[in-house]
Coordinates of C-alpha atoms in Angstrom, one line a residue:
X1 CA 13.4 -1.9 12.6
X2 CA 12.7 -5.2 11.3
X3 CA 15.5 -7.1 13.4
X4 CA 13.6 -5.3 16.6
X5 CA 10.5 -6.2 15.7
X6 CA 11.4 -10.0 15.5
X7 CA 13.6 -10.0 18.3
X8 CA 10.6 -8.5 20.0
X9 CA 8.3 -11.1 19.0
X10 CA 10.9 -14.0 20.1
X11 CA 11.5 -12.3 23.9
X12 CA 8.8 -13.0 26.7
X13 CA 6.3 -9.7 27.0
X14 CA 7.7 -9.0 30.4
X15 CA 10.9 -8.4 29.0
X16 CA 10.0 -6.1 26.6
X17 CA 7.7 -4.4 28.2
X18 CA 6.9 -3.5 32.0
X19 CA 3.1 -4.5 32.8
X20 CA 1.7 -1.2 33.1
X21 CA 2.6 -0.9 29.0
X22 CA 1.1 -4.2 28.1
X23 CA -0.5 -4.4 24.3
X24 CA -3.9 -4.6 25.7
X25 CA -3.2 -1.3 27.5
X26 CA -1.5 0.6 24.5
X27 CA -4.5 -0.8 22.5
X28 CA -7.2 0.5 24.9
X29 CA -5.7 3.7 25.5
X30 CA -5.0 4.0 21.6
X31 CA -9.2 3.3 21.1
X32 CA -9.7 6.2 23.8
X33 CA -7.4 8.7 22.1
X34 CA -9.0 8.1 18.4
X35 CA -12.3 8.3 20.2
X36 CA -11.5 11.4 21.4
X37 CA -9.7 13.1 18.6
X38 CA -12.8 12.0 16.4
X39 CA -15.1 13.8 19.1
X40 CA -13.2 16.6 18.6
X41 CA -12.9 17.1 14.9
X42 CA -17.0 16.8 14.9
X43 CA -17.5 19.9 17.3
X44 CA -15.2 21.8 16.1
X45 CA -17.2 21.3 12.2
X46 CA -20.3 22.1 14.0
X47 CA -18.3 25.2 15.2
X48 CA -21.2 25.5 18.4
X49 CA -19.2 28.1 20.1
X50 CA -20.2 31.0 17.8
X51 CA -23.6 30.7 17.9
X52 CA -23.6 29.9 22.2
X53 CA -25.0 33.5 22.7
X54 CA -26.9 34.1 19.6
X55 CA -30.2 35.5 20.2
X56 CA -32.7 38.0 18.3
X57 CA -34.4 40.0 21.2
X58 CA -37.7 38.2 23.5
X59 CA -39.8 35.1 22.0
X60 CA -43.5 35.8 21.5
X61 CA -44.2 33.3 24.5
X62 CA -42.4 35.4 26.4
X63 CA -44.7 38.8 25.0
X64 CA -48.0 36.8 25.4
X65 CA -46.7 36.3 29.3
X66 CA -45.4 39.8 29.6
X67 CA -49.3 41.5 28.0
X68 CA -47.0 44.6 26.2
X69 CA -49.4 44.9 23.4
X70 CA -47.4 47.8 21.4
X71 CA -49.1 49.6 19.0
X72 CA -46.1 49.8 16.7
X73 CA -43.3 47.1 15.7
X74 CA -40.9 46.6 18.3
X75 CA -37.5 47.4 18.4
X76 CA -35.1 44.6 18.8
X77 CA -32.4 45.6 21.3
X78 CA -30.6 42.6 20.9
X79 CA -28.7 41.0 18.0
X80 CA -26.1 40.6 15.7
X81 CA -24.1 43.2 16.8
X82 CA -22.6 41.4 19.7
X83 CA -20.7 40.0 16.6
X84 CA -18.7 43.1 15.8
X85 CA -15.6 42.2 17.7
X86 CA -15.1 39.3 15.9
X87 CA -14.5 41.7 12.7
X88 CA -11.1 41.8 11.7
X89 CA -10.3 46.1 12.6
X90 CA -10.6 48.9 10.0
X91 CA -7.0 49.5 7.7
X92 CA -6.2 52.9 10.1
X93 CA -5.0 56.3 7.7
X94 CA -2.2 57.3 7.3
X95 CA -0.8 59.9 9.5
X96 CA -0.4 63.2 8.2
X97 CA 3.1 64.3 6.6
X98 CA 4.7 67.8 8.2
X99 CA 6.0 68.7 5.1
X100 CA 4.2 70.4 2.3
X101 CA 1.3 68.7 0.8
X102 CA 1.6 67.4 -2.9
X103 CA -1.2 67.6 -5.2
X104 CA -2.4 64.5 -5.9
X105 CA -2.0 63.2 -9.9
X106 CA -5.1 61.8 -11.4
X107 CA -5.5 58.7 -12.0
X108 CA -5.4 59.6 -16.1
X109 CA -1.7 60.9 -15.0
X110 CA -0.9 58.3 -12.8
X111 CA -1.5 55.2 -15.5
X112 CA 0.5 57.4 -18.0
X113 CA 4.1 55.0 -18.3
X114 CA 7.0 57.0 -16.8
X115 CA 9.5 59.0 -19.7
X116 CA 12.3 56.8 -21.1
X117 CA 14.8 59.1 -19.7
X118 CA 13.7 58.1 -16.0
X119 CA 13.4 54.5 -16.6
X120 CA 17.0 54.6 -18.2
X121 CA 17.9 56.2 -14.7
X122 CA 16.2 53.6 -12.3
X123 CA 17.2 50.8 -14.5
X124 CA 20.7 51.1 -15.2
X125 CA 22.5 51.0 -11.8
X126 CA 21.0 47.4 -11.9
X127 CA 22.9 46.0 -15.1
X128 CA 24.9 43.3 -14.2
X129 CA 28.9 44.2 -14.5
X130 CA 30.4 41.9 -16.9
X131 CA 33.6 39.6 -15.8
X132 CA 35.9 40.7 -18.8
X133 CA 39.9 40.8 -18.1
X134 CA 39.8 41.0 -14.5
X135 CA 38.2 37.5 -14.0
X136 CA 40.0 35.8 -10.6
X137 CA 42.9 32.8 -11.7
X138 CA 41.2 29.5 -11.9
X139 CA 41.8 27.5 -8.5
X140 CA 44.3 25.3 -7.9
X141 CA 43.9 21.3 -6.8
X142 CA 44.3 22.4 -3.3
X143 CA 41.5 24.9 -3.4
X144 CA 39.2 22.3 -5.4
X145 CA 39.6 19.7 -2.5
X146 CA 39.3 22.6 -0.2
X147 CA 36.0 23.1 -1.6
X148 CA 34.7 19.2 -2.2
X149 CA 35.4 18.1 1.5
X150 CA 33.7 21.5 2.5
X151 CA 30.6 20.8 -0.1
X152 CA 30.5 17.2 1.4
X153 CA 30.3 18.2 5.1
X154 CA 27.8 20.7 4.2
X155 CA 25.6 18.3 2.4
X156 CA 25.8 15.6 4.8
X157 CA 24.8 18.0 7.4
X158 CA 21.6 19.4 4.9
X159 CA 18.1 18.1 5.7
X160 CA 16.3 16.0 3.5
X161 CA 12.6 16.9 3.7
X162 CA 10.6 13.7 4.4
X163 CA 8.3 12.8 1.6
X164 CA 4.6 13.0 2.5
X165 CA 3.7 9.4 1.5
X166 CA 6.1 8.0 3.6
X167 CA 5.1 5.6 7.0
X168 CA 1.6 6.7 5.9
X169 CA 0.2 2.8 6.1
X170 CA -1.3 1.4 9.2
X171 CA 1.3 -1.6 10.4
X172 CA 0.1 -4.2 12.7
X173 CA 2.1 -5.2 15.8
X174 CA 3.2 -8.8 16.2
X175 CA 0.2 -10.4 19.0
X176 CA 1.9 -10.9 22.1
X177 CA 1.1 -14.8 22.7
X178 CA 2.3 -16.4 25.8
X179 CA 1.6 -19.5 28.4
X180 CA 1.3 -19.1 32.0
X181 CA 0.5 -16.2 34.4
X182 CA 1.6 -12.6 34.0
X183 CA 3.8 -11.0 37.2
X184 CA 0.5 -10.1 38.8
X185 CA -0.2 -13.4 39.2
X186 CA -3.4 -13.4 36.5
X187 CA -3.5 -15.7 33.6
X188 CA -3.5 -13.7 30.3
X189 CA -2.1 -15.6 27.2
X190 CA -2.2 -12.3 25.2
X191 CA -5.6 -13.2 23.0
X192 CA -7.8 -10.5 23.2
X193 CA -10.8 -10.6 25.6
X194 CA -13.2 -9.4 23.4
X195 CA -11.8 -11.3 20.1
X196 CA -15.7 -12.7 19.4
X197 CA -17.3 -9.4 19.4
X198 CA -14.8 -6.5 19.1
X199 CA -12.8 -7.4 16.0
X200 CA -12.4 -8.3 12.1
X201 CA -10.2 -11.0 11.1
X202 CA -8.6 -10.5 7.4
X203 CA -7.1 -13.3 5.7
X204 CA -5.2 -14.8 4.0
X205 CA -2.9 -11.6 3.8
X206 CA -0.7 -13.0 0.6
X207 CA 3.0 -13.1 0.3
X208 CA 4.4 -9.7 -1.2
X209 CA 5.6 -6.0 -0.6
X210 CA 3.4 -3.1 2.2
X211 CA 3.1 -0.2 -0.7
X212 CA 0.3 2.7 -1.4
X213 CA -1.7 2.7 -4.5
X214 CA -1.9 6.6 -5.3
X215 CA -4.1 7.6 -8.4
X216 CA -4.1 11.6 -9.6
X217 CA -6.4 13.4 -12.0
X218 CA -5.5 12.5 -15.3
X219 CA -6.7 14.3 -19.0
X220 CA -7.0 11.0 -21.3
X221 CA -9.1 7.5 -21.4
X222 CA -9.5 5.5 -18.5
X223 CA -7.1 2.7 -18.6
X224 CA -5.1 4.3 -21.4
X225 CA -3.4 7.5 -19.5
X226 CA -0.8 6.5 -16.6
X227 CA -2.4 7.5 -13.6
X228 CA -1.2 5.1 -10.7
X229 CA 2.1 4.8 -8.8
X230 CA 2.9 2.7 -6.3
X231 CA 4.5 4.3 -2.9
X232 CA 6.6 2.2 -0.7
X233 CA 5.4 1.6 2.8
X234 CA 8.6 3.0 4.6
X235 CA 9.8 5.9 2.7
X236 CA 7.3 6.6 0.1
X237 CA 9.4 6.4 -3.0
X238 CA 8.0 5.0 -6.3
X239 CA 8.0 1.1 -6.4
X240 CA 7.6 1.5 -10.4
X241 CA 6.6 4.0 -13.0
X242 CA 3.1 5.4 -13.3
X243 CA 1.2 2.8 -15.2
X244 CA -2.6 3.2 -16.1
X245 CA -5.3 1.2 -14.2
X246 CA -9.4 1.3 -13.9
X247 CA -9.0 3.0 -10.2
X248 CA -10.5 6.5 -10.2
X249 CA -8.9 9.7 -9.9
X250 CA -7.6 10.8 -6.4
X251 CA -7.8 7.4 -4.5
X252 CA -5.8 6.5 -1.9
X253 CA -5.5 2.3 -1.2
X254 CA -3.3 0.2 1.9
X255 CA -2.3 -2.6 -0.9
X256 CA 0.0 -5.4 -1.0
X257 CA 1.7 -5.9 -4.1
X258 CA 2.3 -9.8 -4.8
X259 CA 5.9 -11.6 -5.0
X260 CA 5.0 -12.3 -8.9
X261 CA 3.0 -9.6 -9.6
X262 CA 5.4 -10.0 -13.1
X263 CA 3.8 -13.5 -14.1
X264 CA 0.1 -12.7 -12.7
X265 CA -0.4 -8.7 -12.3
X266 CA -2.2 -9.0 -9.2
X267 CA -2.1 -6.0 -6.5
X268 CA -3.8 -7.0 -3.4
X269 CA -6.1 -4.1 -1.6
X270 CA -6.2 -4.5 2.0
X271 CA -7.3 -1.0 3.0
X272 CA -9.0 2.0 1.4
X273 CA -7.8 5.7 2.9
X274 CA -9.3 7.7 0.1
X275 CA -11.7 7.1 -2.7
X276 CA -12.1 9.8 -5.1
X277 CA -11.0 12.5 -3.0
X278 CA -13.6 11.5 -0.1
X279 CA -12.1 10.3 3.1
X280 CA -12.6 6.9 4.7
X281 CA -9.9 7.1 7.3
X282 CA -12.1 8.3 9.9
X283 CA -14.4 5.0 9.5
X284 CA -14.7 2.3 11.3
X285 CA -13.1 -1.0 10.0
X286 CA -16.1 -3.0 8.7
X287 CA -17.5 0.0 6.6
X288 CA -14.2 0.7 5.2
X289 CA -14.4 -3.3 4.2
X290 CA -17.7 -2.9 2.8
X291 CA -16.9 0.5 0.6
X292 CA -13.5 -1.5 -0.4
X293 CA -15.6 -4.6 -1.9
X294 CA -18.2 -3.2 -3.4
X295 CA -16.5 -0.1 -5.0
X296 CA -14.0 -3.0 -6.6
X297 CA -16.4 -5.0 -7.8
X298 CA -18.1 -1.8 -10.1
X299 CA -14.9 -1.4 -11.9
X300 CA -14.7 -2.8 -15.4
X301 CA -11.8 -5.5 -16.1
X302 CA -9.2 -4.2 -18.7
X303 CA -7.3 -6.4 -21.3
X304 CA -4.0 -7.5 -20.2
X305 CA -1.3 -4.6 -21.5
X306 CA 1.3 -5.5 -24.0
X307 CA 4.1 -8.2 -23.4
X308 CA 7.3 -6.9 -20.7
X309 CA 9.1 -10.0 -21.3
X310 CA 12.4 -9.8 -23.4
X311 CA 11.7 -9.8 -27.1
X312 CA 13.4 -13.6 -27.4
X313 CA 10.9 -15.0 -24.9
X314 CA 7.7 -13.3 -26.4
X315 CA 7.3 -16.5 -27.7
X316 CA 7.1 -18.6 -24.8
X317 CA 6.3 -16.5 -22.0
X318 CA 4.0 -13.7 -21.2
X319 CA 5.0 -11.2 -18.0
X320 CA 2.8 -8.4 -17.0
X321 CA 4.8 -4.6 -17.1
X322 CA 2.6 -3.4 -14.8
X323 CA -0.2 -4.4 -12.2
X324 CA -3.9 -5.0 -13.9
X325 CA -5.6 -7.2 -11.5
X326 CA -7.2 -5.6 -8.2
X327 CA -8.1 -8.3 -5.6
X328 CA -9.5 -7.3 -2.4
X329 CA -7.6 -9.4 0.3
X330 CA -11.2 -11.2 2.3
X331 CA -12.5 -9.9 5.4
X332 CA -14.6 -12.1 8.2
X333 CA -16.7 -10.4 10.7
X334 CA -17.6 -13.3 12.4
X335 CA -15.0 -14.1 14.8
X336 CA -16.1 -16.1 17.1
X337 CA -14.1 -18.8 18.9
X338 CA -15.2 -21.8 16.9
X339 CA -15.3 -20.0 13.7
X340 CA -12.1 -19.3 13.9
X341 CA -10.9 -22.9 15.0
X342 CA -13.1 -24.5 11.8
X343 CA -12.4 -21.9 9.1
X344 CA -10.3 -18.7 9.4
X345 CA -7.1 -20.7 11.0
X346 CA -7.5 -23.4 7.8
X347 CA -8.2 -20.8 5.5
X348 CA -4.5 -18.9 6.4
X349 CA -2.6 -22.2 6.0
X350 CA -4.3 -23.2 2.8
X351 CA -3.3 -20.8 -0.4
X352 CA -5.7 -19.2 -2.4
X353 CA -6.7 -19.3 -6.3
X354 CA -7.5 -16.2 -8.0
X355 CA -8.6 -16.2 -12.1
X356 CA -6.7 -14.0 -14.3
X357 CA -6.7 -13.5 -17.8
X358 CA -3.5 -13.3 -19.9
X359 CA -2.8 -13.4 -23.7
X360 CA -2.2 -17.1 -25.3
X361 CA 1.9 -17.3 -26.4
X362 CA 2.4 -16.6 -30.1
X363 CA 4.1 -20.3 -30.9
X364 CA 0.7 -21.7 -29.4
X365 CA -1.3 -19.1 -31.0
X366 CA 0.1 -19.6 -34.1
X367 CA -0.4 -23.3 -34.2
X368 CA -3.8 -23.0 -33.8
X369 CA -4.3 -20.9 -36.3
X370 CA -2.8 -22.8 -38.6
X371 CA -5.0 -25.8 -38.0
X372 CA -8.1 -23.5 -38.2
X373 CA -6.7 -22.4 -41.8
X374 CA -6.6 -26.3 -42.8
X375 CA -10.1 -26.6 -43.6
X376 CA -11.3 -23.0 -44.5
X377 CA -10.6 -22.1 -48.0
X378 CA -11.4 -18.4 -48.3
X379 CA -9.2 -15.4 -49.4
X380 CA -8.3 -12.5 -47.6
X381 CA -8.8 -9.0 -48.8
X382 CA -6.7 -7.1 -45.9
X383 CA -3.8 -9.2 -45.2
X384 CA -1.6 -7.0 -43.7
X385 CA -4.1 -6.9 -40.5
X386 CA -2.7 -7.2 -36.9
X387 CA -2.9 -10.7 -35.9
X388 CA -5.9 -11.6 -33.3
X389 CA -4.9 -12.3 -29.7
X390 CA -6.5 -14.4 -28.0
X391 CA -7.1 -15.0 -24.1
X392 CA -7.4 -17.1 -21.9
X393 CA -8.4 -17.9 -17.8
X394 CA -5.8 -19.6 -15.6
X395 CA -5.8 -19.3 -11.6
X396 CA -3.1 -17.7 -10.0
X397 CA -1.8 -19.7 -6.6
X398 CA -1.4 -17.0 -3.9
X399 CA 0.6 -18.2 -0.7
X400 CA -0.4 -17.0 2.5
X401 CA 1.4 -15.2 4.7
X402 CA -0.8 -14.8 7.9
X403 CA -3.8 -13.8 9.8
X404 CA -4.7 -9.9 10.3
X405 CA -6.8 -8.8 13.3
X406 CA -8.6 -5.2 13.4
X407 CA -10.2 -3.4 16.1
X408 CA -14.1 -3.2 14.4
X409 CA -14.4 0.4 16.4
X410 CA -10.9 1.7 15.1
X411 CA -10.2 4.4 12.3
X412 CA -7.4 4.0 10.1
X413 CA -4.4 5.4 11.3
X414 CA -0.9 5.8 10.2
X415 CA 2.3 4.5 11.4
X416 CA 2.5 1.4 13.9
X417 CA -0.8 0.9 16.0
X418 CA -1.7 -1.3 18.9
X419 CA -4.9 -1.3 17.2
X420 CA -3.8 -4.2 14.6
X421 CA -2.4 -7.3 15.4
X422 CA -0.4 -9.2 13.2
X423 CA -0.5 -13.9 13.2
X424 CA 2.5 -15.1 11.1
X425 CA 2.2 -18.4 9.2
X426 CA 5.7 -18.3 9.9
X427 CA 8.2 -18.2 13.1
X428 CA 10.8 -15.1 12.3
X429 CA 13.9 -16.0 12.3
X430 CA 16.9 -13.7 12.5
X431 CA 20.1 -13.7 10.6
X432 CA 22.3 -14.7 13.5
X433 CA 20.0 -17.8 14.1
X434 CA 19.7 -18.8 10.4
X435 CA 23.8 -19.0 10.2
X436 CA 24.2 -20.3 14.0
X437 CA 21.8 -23.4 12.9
X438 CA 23.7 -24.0 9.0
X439 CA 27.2 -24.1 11.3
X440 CA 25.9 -26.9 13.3
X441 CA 24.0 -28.4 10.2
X442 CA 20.4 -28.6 11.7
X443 CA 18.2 -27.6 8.8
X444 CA 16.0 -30.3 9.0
X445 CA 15.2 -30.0 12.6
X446 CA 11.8 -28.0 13.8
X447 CA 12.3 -24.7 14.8
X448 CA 10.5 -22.8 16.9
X449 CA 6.5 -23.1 16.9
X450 CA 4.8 -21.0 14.3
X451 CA 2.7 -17.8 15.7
X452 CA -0.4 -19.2 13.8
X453 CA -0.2 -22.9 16.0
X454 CA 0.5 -20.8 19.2
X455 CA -3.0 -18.7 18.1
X456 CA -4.4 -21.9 17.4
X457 CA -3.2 -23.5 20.6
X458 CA -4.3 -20.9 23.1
X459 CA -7.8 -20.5 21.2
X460 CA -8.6 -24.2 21.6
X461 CA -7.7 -23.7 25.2
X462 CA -9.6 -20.9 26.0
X463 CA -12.7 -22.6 23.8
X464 CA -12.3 -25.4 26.3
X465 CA -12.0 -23.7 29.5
X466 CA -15.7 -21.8 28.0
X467 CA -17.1 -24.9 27.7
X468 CA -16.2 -26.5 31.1
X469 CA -17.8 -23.4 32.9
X470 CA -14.5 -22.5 34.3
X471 CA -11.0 -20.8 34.4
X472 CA -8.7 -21.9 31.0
X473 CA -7.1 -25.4 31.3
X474 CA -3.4 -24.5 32.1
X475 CA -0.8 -28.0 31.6
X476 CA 1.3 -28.4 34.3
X477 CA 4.9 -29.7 34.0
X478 CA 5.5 -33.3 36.3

């Protein structure tokens, strides 16, 4: 899936796909249908169809009108009972036996237990038999590979049930980029047309692994009890084993965990689905962005968890068993042409520093408490007490990755969606090419041009053709 999706990238649009199924199609047509499901899922709560014909008799306008003063209260002729046929039907009687009529036990005589004599009767004929003598021969190395080829075919052919967390995050397609004019003979370099008002740019996405932060209902402390497992973005398996974090119970978050998550603990949130058991799929992208910042930043920050490193390198080197830093990745709403020349494109090349806090090493720790010993002269009562640890602030270097582009008016959604589009940093390259360009020993020649300077490319063009009052400026070959 991953070859396709670079080979994809790397073949002209018109190859891929005819014109009629170009991206900005799909991603219209994908707006419409979310539109419309969401249009859907509100009547149908409203539930408007049961009460279309509800009515409780004349209004008193309509009395007034009419002059029937009545001496007495009126009768309603109209009202609920229109409603009856929606009533599930009565449990019918049972027909009447032909035989002879039994009298009935009472219930005193009915809750009496039944005499040990009958249950011995009823219970006996289902005693298992026991395999004494007559037991069959054991099987023979024939009949055992008999059976393992015929165990094997059967299994291959059983069904694994799919697990429920699996393709459940929303994946980006690559932006279909290209120069010239499409076979219609209109020029469309694949940039959105709307790209200054219509959309959210997220970045810099960092370098790491598409998982699912998953938290359950836990009985224990906060940040104490495991109660987070990370999902993988394909199949849904566990990336690790449940850990405890500060995330509340039964939150669901699109999260990127980082290539040394080991030496800085830091799990990227790009998305929220679920935040304590309320749904946010079903809102629009820069409210989930909001709820995703500010719900983050009321969390308290935990101390860093005990050392994972091997116990010879405790000493020297501090590694992080689990995840304990929650960055959101940074959104922009402000997408405008020149915004996106002067900051977002710089800000995806450049990396990004985020503070963490990990324990001092013991060798280092140690030293300085020796020095501060030096020149205090007091004793001790408790010296068996654990040893202090201290901690300190260091920024983590992130690398980016890429540039992320949301739909503002889409819900999240799962699987691959039109409504995403996805800049690389970086040109894909597939396996065949890497080892076809080692044989011929040109590593240090360029490769092809990055998706992020094609983005960059075609923006500035299209920012110059605004300004000039007229169509984009296309270069023509001599």
């Amino acid at each position: 899936m991953f070859q396709e999706r670079k080979q994809a990238f790397k073949a002209p649009p018109s190859a891929v796909r005819d014109p009629s199924a170009s991206q900005d199609v799909r991603r219209t047509r994908a707006l419409e249908e979310q539109k419309r499901r969401r249009a859907e899922r509100i009547d149908s709560s409203r539930q408007l169809d049961f009460f279309a014909d509800l009515t409780l008799g004349p209004s008193d306008d309509e009395e007034d009108d009419a002059g029937n003063a009545q001496a007495g209260p009126e009768v309603v002729r109209e009202g609920i009972s229109q409603f009856v046929s929606l009533l599930p039907p009565p449990i019918a009687d049972a027909p009447p036996s032909s035989g002879p009529s039994l009298p009935q036990a009472s219930p005193s005589e009915s809750a009496q237990p039944a005499s040990p004599e009958v249950s011995m009767q009823t219970q006996a004929p289902r005693k298992k038999k026991r395999r004494g003598k007559g037991r069959a021969p054991a099987p023979t190395a024939d009949v055992l590979r008999g059976n393992n080829q015929a165990t094997s075919s059967r299994g291959s052919k059983r069904h694994v049930k799919a697990n429920k967390w699996a393709d459940k995050c929303m994946y980006a397609e690559l932006l279909e980029m290209k120069d010239g004019f499409d076979a219609s003979g209109d020029f469309r370099d694949g940039i959105p047309d709307d790209i200054e008002t219509g959309w959210v740019a997220v970045t810099p996405i960092p370098v790491g692994k598409r998982c699912l932060a998953v938290t359950h209902q836990t009985s224990g402390i906060a940040g104490v009890v495991p109660n987070t497992i990370l999902r993988s973005r394909v199949l849904g398996k566990p990336l690790m084993k449940p850990f405890p974090s500060i995330l509340p119970p039964q939150t669901v978050l699109d999260c990127i965990l980082d290539e040394n998550w080991r030496e800085n603990g830091i799990l990227h949130i790009l998305d929220v689905i679920t935040w304590k058991a309320q749904d946010l799929a079903d809102c629009e992208t820069p409210f989930r962005f909001w709820w995703r910042d500010t719900r983050l930043s009321e969390l308290p920050p935990l101390p860093p968890p005990p050392n994972a490193a091997p116990p010879e390198q405790h000493s020297a080197t501090y590694q992080f068993p689990h995840p304990t830093t929650f960055s959101p990745v940074p959104y922009h709403t402000n997408t405008t042409l020149t915004h996106l020349l002067s900051t977002l494109i710089p800000l995806t090349r450049a990396d990004r520093q985020i503070p963490i806090v990990i324990p001092v090493p013991a060798n280092t720790q140690n030293r300085t408490g020796e020095d501060e010993r030096e020149g205090e002269d007091m004793d001790l009562d408790n010296t068996n007490a654990p040893p202090l640890v201290r901690l300190q602030t260091m920024q983590a270097t992130i690398r980016s990755d890429g540039l992320l582009l949301y739909v503002s008016q889409a819900t999240y959604e799962p699987g691959t969606s039109p409504l995403s589009s996805w800049v690389p940093l970086r040109a894909y390259q597939t396996h065949e090419e890497r080892i076809q360009q080692e044989a011929i020993g040109v590593e240090s020649a360029s490769g092809p041009e990055s998706p992020l300077s094609m983005f960059e490319r075609l923006i500035r063009r299209r920012l110059a053709g605004a300004s000039s009052g007229g169509g984009p400026e296309v270069e023509m070959d001599a």
